[in-house]
Tab-separated table of C-alpha atoms and ligand atoms in Angstrom:
chain	number	residue	atom	x	y	z
U	204	UNK	CA	121.771	63.391	91.231
U	205	UNK	CA	124.091	61.346	88.684
U	206	UNK	CA	126.741	58.808	90.257
U	207	UNK	CA	129.891	57.178	88.324
U	208	UNK	CA	131.555	55.215	90.158
U	209	UNK	CA	135.933	54.052	89.412
U	210	UNK	CA	138.240	51.553	90.712
U	211	UNK	CA	140.827	52.499	92.620
U	212	UNK	CA	144.722	50.161	91.388
U	213	UNK	CA	147.572	48.312	92.623
U	214	UNK	CA	150.763	48.393	90.384
U	215	UNK	CA	152.587	44.281	90.064
U	216	UNK	CA	155.017	45.798	88.320
U	217	UNK	CA	156.446	48.915	87.365
U	218	UNK	CA	155.292	52.233	89.231
U	219	UNK	CA	157.697	55.163	88.465
U	220	UNK	CA	159.448	53.028	85.485
U	221	UNK	CA	155.977	53.602	83.735
U	222	UNK	CA	156.290	57.780	83.450
U	223	UNK	CA	159.239	57.103	81.401
U	224	UNK	CA	157.873	54.602	78.795
U	225	UNK	CA	159.153	51.362	80.594
U	226	UNK	CA	156.029	48.963	80.724
U	227	UNK	CA	153.693	47.970	83.846
U	228	UNK	CA	151.291	46.315	84.818
U	229	UNK	CA	148.248	47.491	86.987
U	230	UNK	CA	145.253	46.355	87.840
U	231	UNK	CA	142.001	47.405	89.205
U	232	UNK	CA	140.785	46.969	92.311
U	233	UNK	CA	137.187	46.701	94.618
U	234	UNK	CA	137.604	49.997	96.364
U	235	UNK	CA	135.934	52.588	94.310
U	236	UNK	CA	135.654	56.370	94.477
U	237	UNK	CA	132.198	57.971	93.784
U	238	UNK	CA	131.149	61.046	92.706
U	239	UNK	CA	127.379	62.164	92.645
U	240	UNK	CA	126.332	65.483	90.576
U	241	UNK	CA	123.644	67.395	89.824
U	242	UNK	CA	122.651	71.246	88.069
U	243	UNK	CA	122.713	74.486	90.750
U	244	UNK	CA	120.661	76.981	90.015
U	245	UNK	CA	122.953	79.703	91.516
U	246	UNK	CA	125.250	78.938	88.729
U	247	UNK	CA	127.796	78.029	91.719
U	248	UNK	CA	130.913	75.628	91.740
U	249	UNK	CA	130.641	73.570	94.750
U	250	UNK	CA	132.040	70.121	95.228
U	251	UNK	CA	132.168	68.601	98.649
U	252	UNK	CA	134.219	65.659	99.529
U	253	UNK	CA	136.853	64.392	102.624
U	254	UNK	CA	138.687	67.397	102.003
U	255	UNK	CA	136.334	70.566	102.399
U	256	UNK	CA	133.321	71.717	101.006
U	257	UNK	CA	134.829	74.213	98.030
U	258	UNK	CA	133.883	76.130	94.903
U	259	UNK	CA	136.732	75.857	92.202
U	260	UNK	CA	139.284	75.317	93.797
U	261	UNK	CA	143.184	74.496	92.470
U	262	UNK	CA	144.073	73.758	96.210
U	263	UNK	CA	142.635	71.823	97.590
U	264	UNK	CA	140.543	69.710	94.718
U	265	UNK	CA	142.850	70.235	91.699
U	266	UNK	CA	142.231	67.264	90.048
U	267	UNK	CA	138.035	67.903	90.660
U	268	UNK	CA	137.943	71.568	89.535
U	269	UNK	CA	140.792	70.835	85.639
U	270	UNK	CA	137.519	68.124	85.085
U	271	UNK	CA	135.417	71.184	86.009
U	272	UNK	CA	137.436	73.404	83.586
U	273	UNK	CA	138.116	70.809	80.696
U	274	UNK	CA	134.285	69.637	80.308
U	275	UNK	CA	133.562	72.890	79.595
U	276	UNK	CA	135.299	72.136	76.465
U	277	UNK	CA	131.923	70.209	76.579
U	278	UNK	CA	129.143	71.146	78.212
U	279	UNK	CA	128.413	74.395	79.601
U	280	UNK	CA	128.356	74.092	83.071
U	281	UNK	CA	127.894	77.059	85.101
U	282	UNK	CA	126.334	75.420	88.090
U	283	UNK	CA	127.233	72.674	89.551
U	284	UNK	CA	126.823	70.309	92.429
U	285	UNK	CA	129.598	67.565	93.037
U	286	UNK	CA	129.905	64.906	95.588
U	287	UNK	CA	132.624	62.671	96.220
U	288	UNK	CA	132.265	59.833	98.216
U	289	UNK	CA	135.560	57.312	98.485
U	290	UNK	CA	136.662	53.259	99.858
U	291	UNK	CA	140.382	54.542	98.386
U	292	UNK	CA	142.830	56.645	101.046
U	293	UNK	CA	143.947	59.217	99.661
U	294	UNK	CA	147.133	59.972	98.831
U	295	UNK	CA	148.079	55.888	99.526
U	296	UNK	CA	149.294	54.813	96.513
U	297	UNK	CA	146.012	52.990	95.461
U	298	UNK	CA	145.171	55.394	92.510
U	299	UNK	CA	142.379	58.016	94.263
U	300	UNK	CA	143.389	61.034	92.130
U	301	UNK	CA	142.704	59.072	89.136
U	302	UNK	CA	139.513	57.747	90.785
U	303	UNK	CA	138.605	60.453	91.652
U	304	UNK	CA	139.668	62.323	88.467
U	305	UNK	CA	137.920	58.840	86.117
U	306	UNK	CA	134.498	59.345	87.893
U	307	UNK	CA	133.817	63.041	87.622
U	308	UNK	CA	134.219	62.909	84.252
U	309	UNK	CA	131.514	59.995	83.668
U	310	UNK	CA	129.437	61.580	85.643
U	311	UNK	CA	129.300	64.973	83.395
U	312	UNK	CA	129.558	62.943	80.486
U	313	UNK	CA	125.898	61.577	81.592
U	314	UNK	CA	124.514	64.862	83.298
U	315	UNK	CA	125.559	67.398	80.147
U	316	UNK	CA	125.362	64.213	77.834
U	317	UNK	CA	128.577	64.843	76.265
U	318	UNK	CA	129.426	61.632	74.396
U	319	UNK	CA	132.989	61.067	75.499
U	320	UNK	CA	134.020	57.646	74.889
U	321	UNK	CA	135.959	55.420	77.781
U	322	UNK	CA	139.049	56.496	75.754
U	323	UNK	CA	137.968	59.533	75.326
U	324	UNK	CA	137.662	59.605	78.958
U	325	UNK	CA	140.986	57.813	79.989
U	326	UNK	CA	143.075	60.438	77.490
U	327	UNK	CA	141.230	63.609	79.310
U	328	UNK	CA	142.086	62.094	83.043
U	329	UNK	CA	145.357	61.263	81.963
U	330	UNK	CA	145.569	65.429	80.536
U	331	UNK	CA	144.343	66.878	84.185
U	332	UNK	CA	146.547	63.464	86.137
U	333	UNK	CA	149.927	65.687	84.172
U	334	UNK	CA	148.690	68.885	84.553
U	335	UNK	CA	148.382	68.350	88.778
U	336	UNK	CA	151.185	66.314	89.182
U	337	UNK	CA	153.708	67.614	86.390
U	338	UNK	CA	154.805	64.370	84.741
U	339	UNK	CA	152.282	61.299	84.138
U	340	UNK	CA	151.871	57.769	82.846
U	341	UNK	CA	148.339	57.193	81.203
U	342	UNK	CA	148.341	54.048	83.491
U	343	UNK	CA	146.018	55.273	86.388
U	344	UNK	CA	143.830	56.676	84.321
U	345	UNK	CA	143.576	53.941	82.251
U	346	UNK	CA	143.261	51.134	84.603
U	347	UNK	CA	140.788	53.387	86.347
U	348	UNK	CA	138.743	53.919	83.750
U	349	UNK	CA	138.856	50.539	82.043
U	350	UNK	CA	139.460	48.230	84.961
U	351	UNK	CA	140.629	44.520	84.721
U	352	UNK	CA	144.054	43.934	84.870
U	353	UNK	CA	146.260	46.265	81.849
U	354	UNK	CA	149.788	46.543	80.051
U	355	UNK	CA	150.458	50.178	79.957
U	356	UNK	CA	152.051	51.560	77.479
U	357	UNK	CA	150.548	48.535	75.304
U	358	UNK	CA	147.525	49.751	76.685
U	359	UNK	CA	146.754	45.264	76.696
U	360	UNK	CA	143.975	43.636	78.557
U	361	UNK	CA	145.332	40.589	80.426
U	362	UNK	CA	143.453	37.879	82.531
U	363	UNK	CA	142.441	39.242	86.045
U	364	UNK	CA	144.587	37.791	88.777
U	365	UNK	CA	142.901	34.999	90.188
U	366	UNK	CA	144.211	35.326	93.936
U	367	UNK	CA	142.810	37.353	97.042
U	368	UNK	CA	145.072	40.968	97.089
U	369	UNK	CA	145.819	42.641	100.552
U	370	UNK	CA	146.845	46.377	100.627
U	371	UNK	CA	148.317	47.807	103.785
U	372	UNK	CA	148.110	50.620	104.317
U	373	UNK	CA	150.967	53.272	106.469
U	374	UNK	CA	148.865	55.728	106.622
U	375	UNK	CA	151.613	58.078	106.024
U	376	UNK	CA	150.187	60.221	103.332
U	377	UNK	CA	152.881	60.295	100.070
U	378	UNK	CA	152.153	62.898	97.723
U	379	UNK	CA	152.430	61.597	93.541
U	380	UNK	CA	153.671	64.489	92.836
U	381	UNK	CA	156.312	64.696	94.585
U	382	UNK	CA	157.728	61.529	94.511
U	383	UNK	CA	157.597	61.028	91.087
U	384	UNK	CA	159.675	64.977	90.562
U	385	UNK	CA	162.535	63.110	93.255
U	386	UNK	CA	162.911	60.132	91.151
U	387	UNK	CA	163.449	62.480	88.129
U	388	UNK	CA	165.786	64.218	89.937
U	389	UNK	CA	167.838	61.079	90.451
U	390	UNK	CA	167.640	60.242	87.046
U	391	UNK	CA	168.822	63.985	85.896
U	392	UNK	CA	172.313	63.662	88.791
U	393	UNK	CA	172.481	59.577	87.855
U	394	UNK	CA	171.124	58.370	84.203
U	395	UNK	CA	173.641	55.777	83.598
U	396	UNK	CA	172.784	54.170	87.455
U	397	UNK	CA	168.618	55.208	87.671
U	398	UNK	CA	168.059	55.001	83.690
U	399	UNK	CA	169.011	51.000	84.034
U	400	UNK	CA	167.066	50.343	87.091
U	401	UNK	CA	163.830	51.637	85.820
U	402	UNK	CA	164.380	49.865	82.065
U	403	UNK	CA	164.735	46.581	84.260
U	404	UNK	CA	161.184	46.894	86.313
U	405	UNK	CA	159.716	47.451	82.968
U	406	UNK	CA	161.561	44.468	81.559
U	407	UNK	CA	159.773	42.468	84.987
U	408	UNK	CA	156.516	43.763	83.563
U	409	UNK	CA	157.811	41.963	80.066
U	410	UNK	CA	158.112	38.539	81.545
U	411	UNK	CA	155.665	38.843	83.637
U	412	UNK	CA	152.457	39.101	81.294
U	413	UNK	CA	153.164	35.789	79.776
U	414	UNK	CA	153.035	34.620	83.875
U	415	UNK	CA	149.493	36.312	84.291
U	416	UNK	CA	148.408	34.041	80.913
U	417	UNK	CA	149.583	30.643	82.810
U	418	UNK	CA	148.064	31.786	86.311
U	419	UNK	CA	152.375	31.242	87.395
U	420	UNK	CA	151.879	33.492	90.625
U	421	UNK	CA	154.527	31.545	92.181
U	422	UNK	CA	157.595	33.326	89.309
U	423	UNK	CA	154.900	36.418	89.187
U	424	UNK	CA	156.081	36.804	93.258
U	425	UNK	CA	159.436	36.601	93.300
U	426	UNK	CA	160.176	39.263	90.806
U	427	UNK	CA	157.216	41.571	92.426
U	428	UNK	CA	160.014	41.577	95.119
U	429	UNK	CA	162.706	42.253	92.829
U	430	UNK	CA	160.762	44.861	91.994
U	431	UNK	CA	159.836	46.071	95.280
U	432	UNK	CA	163.968	46.108	95.885
U	433	UNK	CA	164.558	48.502	92.526
U	434	UNK	CA	161.908	50.866	93.946
U	435	UNK	CA	163.848	50.912	96.857
U	436	UNK	CA	167.119	51.571	95.077
U	437	UNK	CA	165.312	54.306	93.725
U	438	UNK	CA	164.069	55.853	96.917
U	439	UNK	CA	160.748	55.995	97.190
U	440	UNK	CA	160.245	53.337	99.718
U	441	UNK	CA	159.987	53.586	103.422
U	442	UNK	CA	161.023	51.948	107.102
U	443	UNK	CA	157.022	52.116	107.481
U	444	UNK	CA	156.016	50.486	104.107
U	445	UNK	CA	159.361	47.979	104.130
U	446	UNK	CA	158.101	46.613	107.683
U	447	UNK	CA	154.798	46.187	106.363
U	448	UNK	CA	156.373	44.203	102.928
U	449	UNK	CA	158.225	41.864	105.071
U	450	UNK	CA	155.371	41.452	107.650
U	451	UNK	CA	153.700	39.852	104.914
U	452	UNK	CA	156.381	37.690	103.360
U	453	UNK	CA	156.914	36.138	106.560
U	454	UNK	CA	153.297	35.417	106.734
U	455	UNK	CA	153.149	33.852	103.910
U	456	UNK	CA	152.491	36.365	101.194
U	457	UNK	CA	153.519	35.276	97.499
U	458	UNK	CA	154.894	38.385	97.343
U	459	UNK	CA	154.579	42.219	98.462
U	460	UNK	CA	155.801	44.992	97.486
U	461	UNK	CA	155.152	49.133	97.681
U	462	UNK	CA	152.405	50.018	95.320
U	463	UNK	CA	152.171	53.572	94.046
U	464	UNK	CA	154.219	56.676	94.273
U	465	UNK	CA	155.633	55.313	97.442
U	466	UNK	CA	157.399	57.137	100.282
U	467	UNK	CA	154.329	56.601	102.150
U	468	UNK	CA	150.562	55.127	101.509
U	469	UNK	CA	150.768	51.368	100.438
U	470	UNK	CA	151.822	47.889	100.446
U	471	UNK	CA	150.321	45.381	98.353
U	472	UNK	CA	150.508	41.537	98.643
U	473	UNK	CA	149.834	38.688	96.930
U	474	UNK	CA	148.206	35.905	98.469
U	475	UNK	CA	147.543	32.196	98.289
U	476	UNK	CA	144.957	29.946	98.743
U	477	UNK	CA	143.655	30.603	102.886
U	478	UNK	CA	146.415	32.826	103.511
U	479	UNK	CA	145.195	36.566	103.022
U	480	UNK	CA	143.730	36.041	106.332
U	481	UNK	CA	147.134	35.761	107.354
U	482	UNK	CA	148.912	38.140	105.695
U	483	UNK	CA	146.581	40.920	106.855
U	484	UNK	CA	146.768	40.022	110.494
U	485	UNK	CA	150.609	39.646	110.001
U	486	UNK	CA	150.187	43.763	108.617
U	487	UNK	CA	148.694	45.192	111.597
U	488	UNK	CA	150.423	43.670	114.258
U	489	UNK	CA	153.271	45.058	112.072
U	490	UNK	CA	151.355	49.063	112.728
U	491	UNK	CA	149.454	48.920	109.182
U	492	UNK	CA	145.950	49.143	108.021
U	493	UNK	CA	145.093	46.286	105.651
U	494	UNK	CA	142.208	45.897	103.450
U	495	UNK	CA	141.791	42.536	101.888
U	496	UNK	CA	139.916	43.418	98.085
U	497	UNK	CA	140.432	41.770	94.793
U	498	UNK	CA	140.539	42.432	91.245
U	499	UNK	CA	137.792	43.402	88.978
U	500	UNK	CA	137.307	44.359	85.452
U	501	UNK	CA	134.641	46.847	86.472
U	502	UNK	CA	136.367	50.175	85.198
U	503	UNK	CA	134.278	53.278	85.549
U	504	UNK	CA	130.355	53.109	85.696
U	505	UNK	CA	127.316	54.391	85.999
U	506	UNK	CA	125.962	53.924	89.711
U	507	UNK	CA	122.285	55.878	89.460
U	508	UNK	CA	120.536	58.884	87.320
U	509	UNK	CA	118.602	60.434	90.189
U	510	UNK	CA	117.801	59.696	94.284
G	857	LIG	N1	137.788	61.257	97.880
G	857	LIG	C1	138.626	62.826	97.088
G	857	LIG	N2	138.120	63.729	97.289
G	857	LIG	C2	138.716	64.197	96.396
G	857	LIG	N3	139.531	64.663	96.444
G	857	LIG	C3	140.110	63.341	96.088
G	857	LIG	C4	140.171	61.917	96.804
G	857	LIG	N4	141.044	61.375	96.520
G	857	LIG	C5	141.686	61.933	96.466
G	857	LIG	N5	141.488	63.352	95.742
G	857	LIG	C6	142.421	63.550	95.285
G	857	LIG	O1	143.691	63.093	94.721
G	857	LIG	C7	145.003	63.849	95.806
G	857	LIG	C8	145.861	62.069	95.769
G	857	LIG	O2	146.335	62.104	94.745
G	857	LIG	P1	147.777	60.986	94.100
G	857	LIG	O3	148.336	60.760	93.581
G	857	LIG	O4	148.817	62.254	95.523
G	857	LIG	O5	147.883	59.959	95.705
G	857	LIG	P2	146.680	58.905	95.051
G	857	LIG	O6	146.530	58.804	93.911
G	857	LIG	O7	146.743	58.598	96.508
G	857	LIG	O8	148.358	57.637	95.063
G	857	LIG	P3	149.017	57.053	94.051
G	857	LIG	O9	149.095	58.249	92.430
G	857	LIG	O10	150.335	56.999	94.160
G	857	LIG	O11	148.132	56.145	93.569
G	857	LIG	C9	144.507	64.189	96.789
G	857	LIG	O12	145.321	65.703	96.958
G	857	LIG	C10	143.058	65.130	95.685
G	857	LIG	O13	143.851	66.073	95.422
G	858	LIG	C1	154.037	56.819	90.506
G	858	LIG	C2	153.577	56.396	88.984
G	858	LIG	O1	153.693	56.038	88.089
G	858	LIG	C3	152.038	55.707	89.475
G	858	LIG	C4	151.473	56.551	90.898
G	858	LIG	O2	150.477	55.329	91.072
G	858	LIG	C5	153.019	57.682	88.403
G	858	LIG	C6	152.772	57.210	87.088
G	858	LIG	O3	152.705	56.937	86.521
G	858	LIG	O4	151.748	58.507	86.660
G	859	LIG	MG1	147.292	59.699	92.163
């Protein structure tokens, strides 16, 4: 068995706007998806995950099924068994699709010695997210591949975020494909209203680049909270997400906003010196599940070559 893992991510700025070429700042977090692969004798494809045990199946395992089909351009993949284990909640804004796609590509890359570079992995994974979702920015898959804090579309590595990150999960499933589609419809219906909002979200990422290098989290927090208001404006908020956002802010979070597609899933808060536990408690009291985590510089990595 060869095992690889890839991290999930949270957006400080720019989700949805980045789909239209505006800037985003996204950071990898210490929550990972592990993918183990081995060749199977019976020339059978087996994919095992929390979603079930299937063969090549674009309904249950669309991302992994496309990975196998894409990787057949580089290797003669006949029978393979793929086992997925993840710390990332599915459909929750933490990049679970990107992490499973990137880790699957890297695991097969090692198993069949395809020689894909990290850039090649990120590019292939982005192609797959676009195939599944209809449209996708390179952000999630690039950050899951490279790790750290990344500015997209510049693909620029920024300093790590030096404060605890508290994630609040509403446990309401949200499909990125659906939310991205909803924003596209709103933008098509009201271009003169929605395009300036997306542009302004991107401008906050550009303002924040210098603030990250200065470690000015207070100002970053103010901009993140404005970003939250603009995400509500384009229709990707929800009552549950707002409840967790305001609970986090009320307990002293530097900032709190939706992360990822929205509609359900997760919000993210930046904690100050010693209040991550307080923020987590406030999120739980508001009906969410809190996860205290940190930014990680580690992108996709080989975990083991056998076992
Ligand atoms: N552990 C897993 N095992 C198998 N498939 C997974 C796993 N995690 C995610 N997926 C795939 O990714 C899909 C969820 O991706 P989606 O983009 O909708 O949400 P997300 O990536 O969690 O959130 P976001 O894209 O907003 O960050 C699942 O429906 C499934 O197809
Ligand atoms: C909503 C979105 O901006 C982020 C999803 O995590 C979609 C994308 O960038 O592909
Ligand atoms: Mg996704």
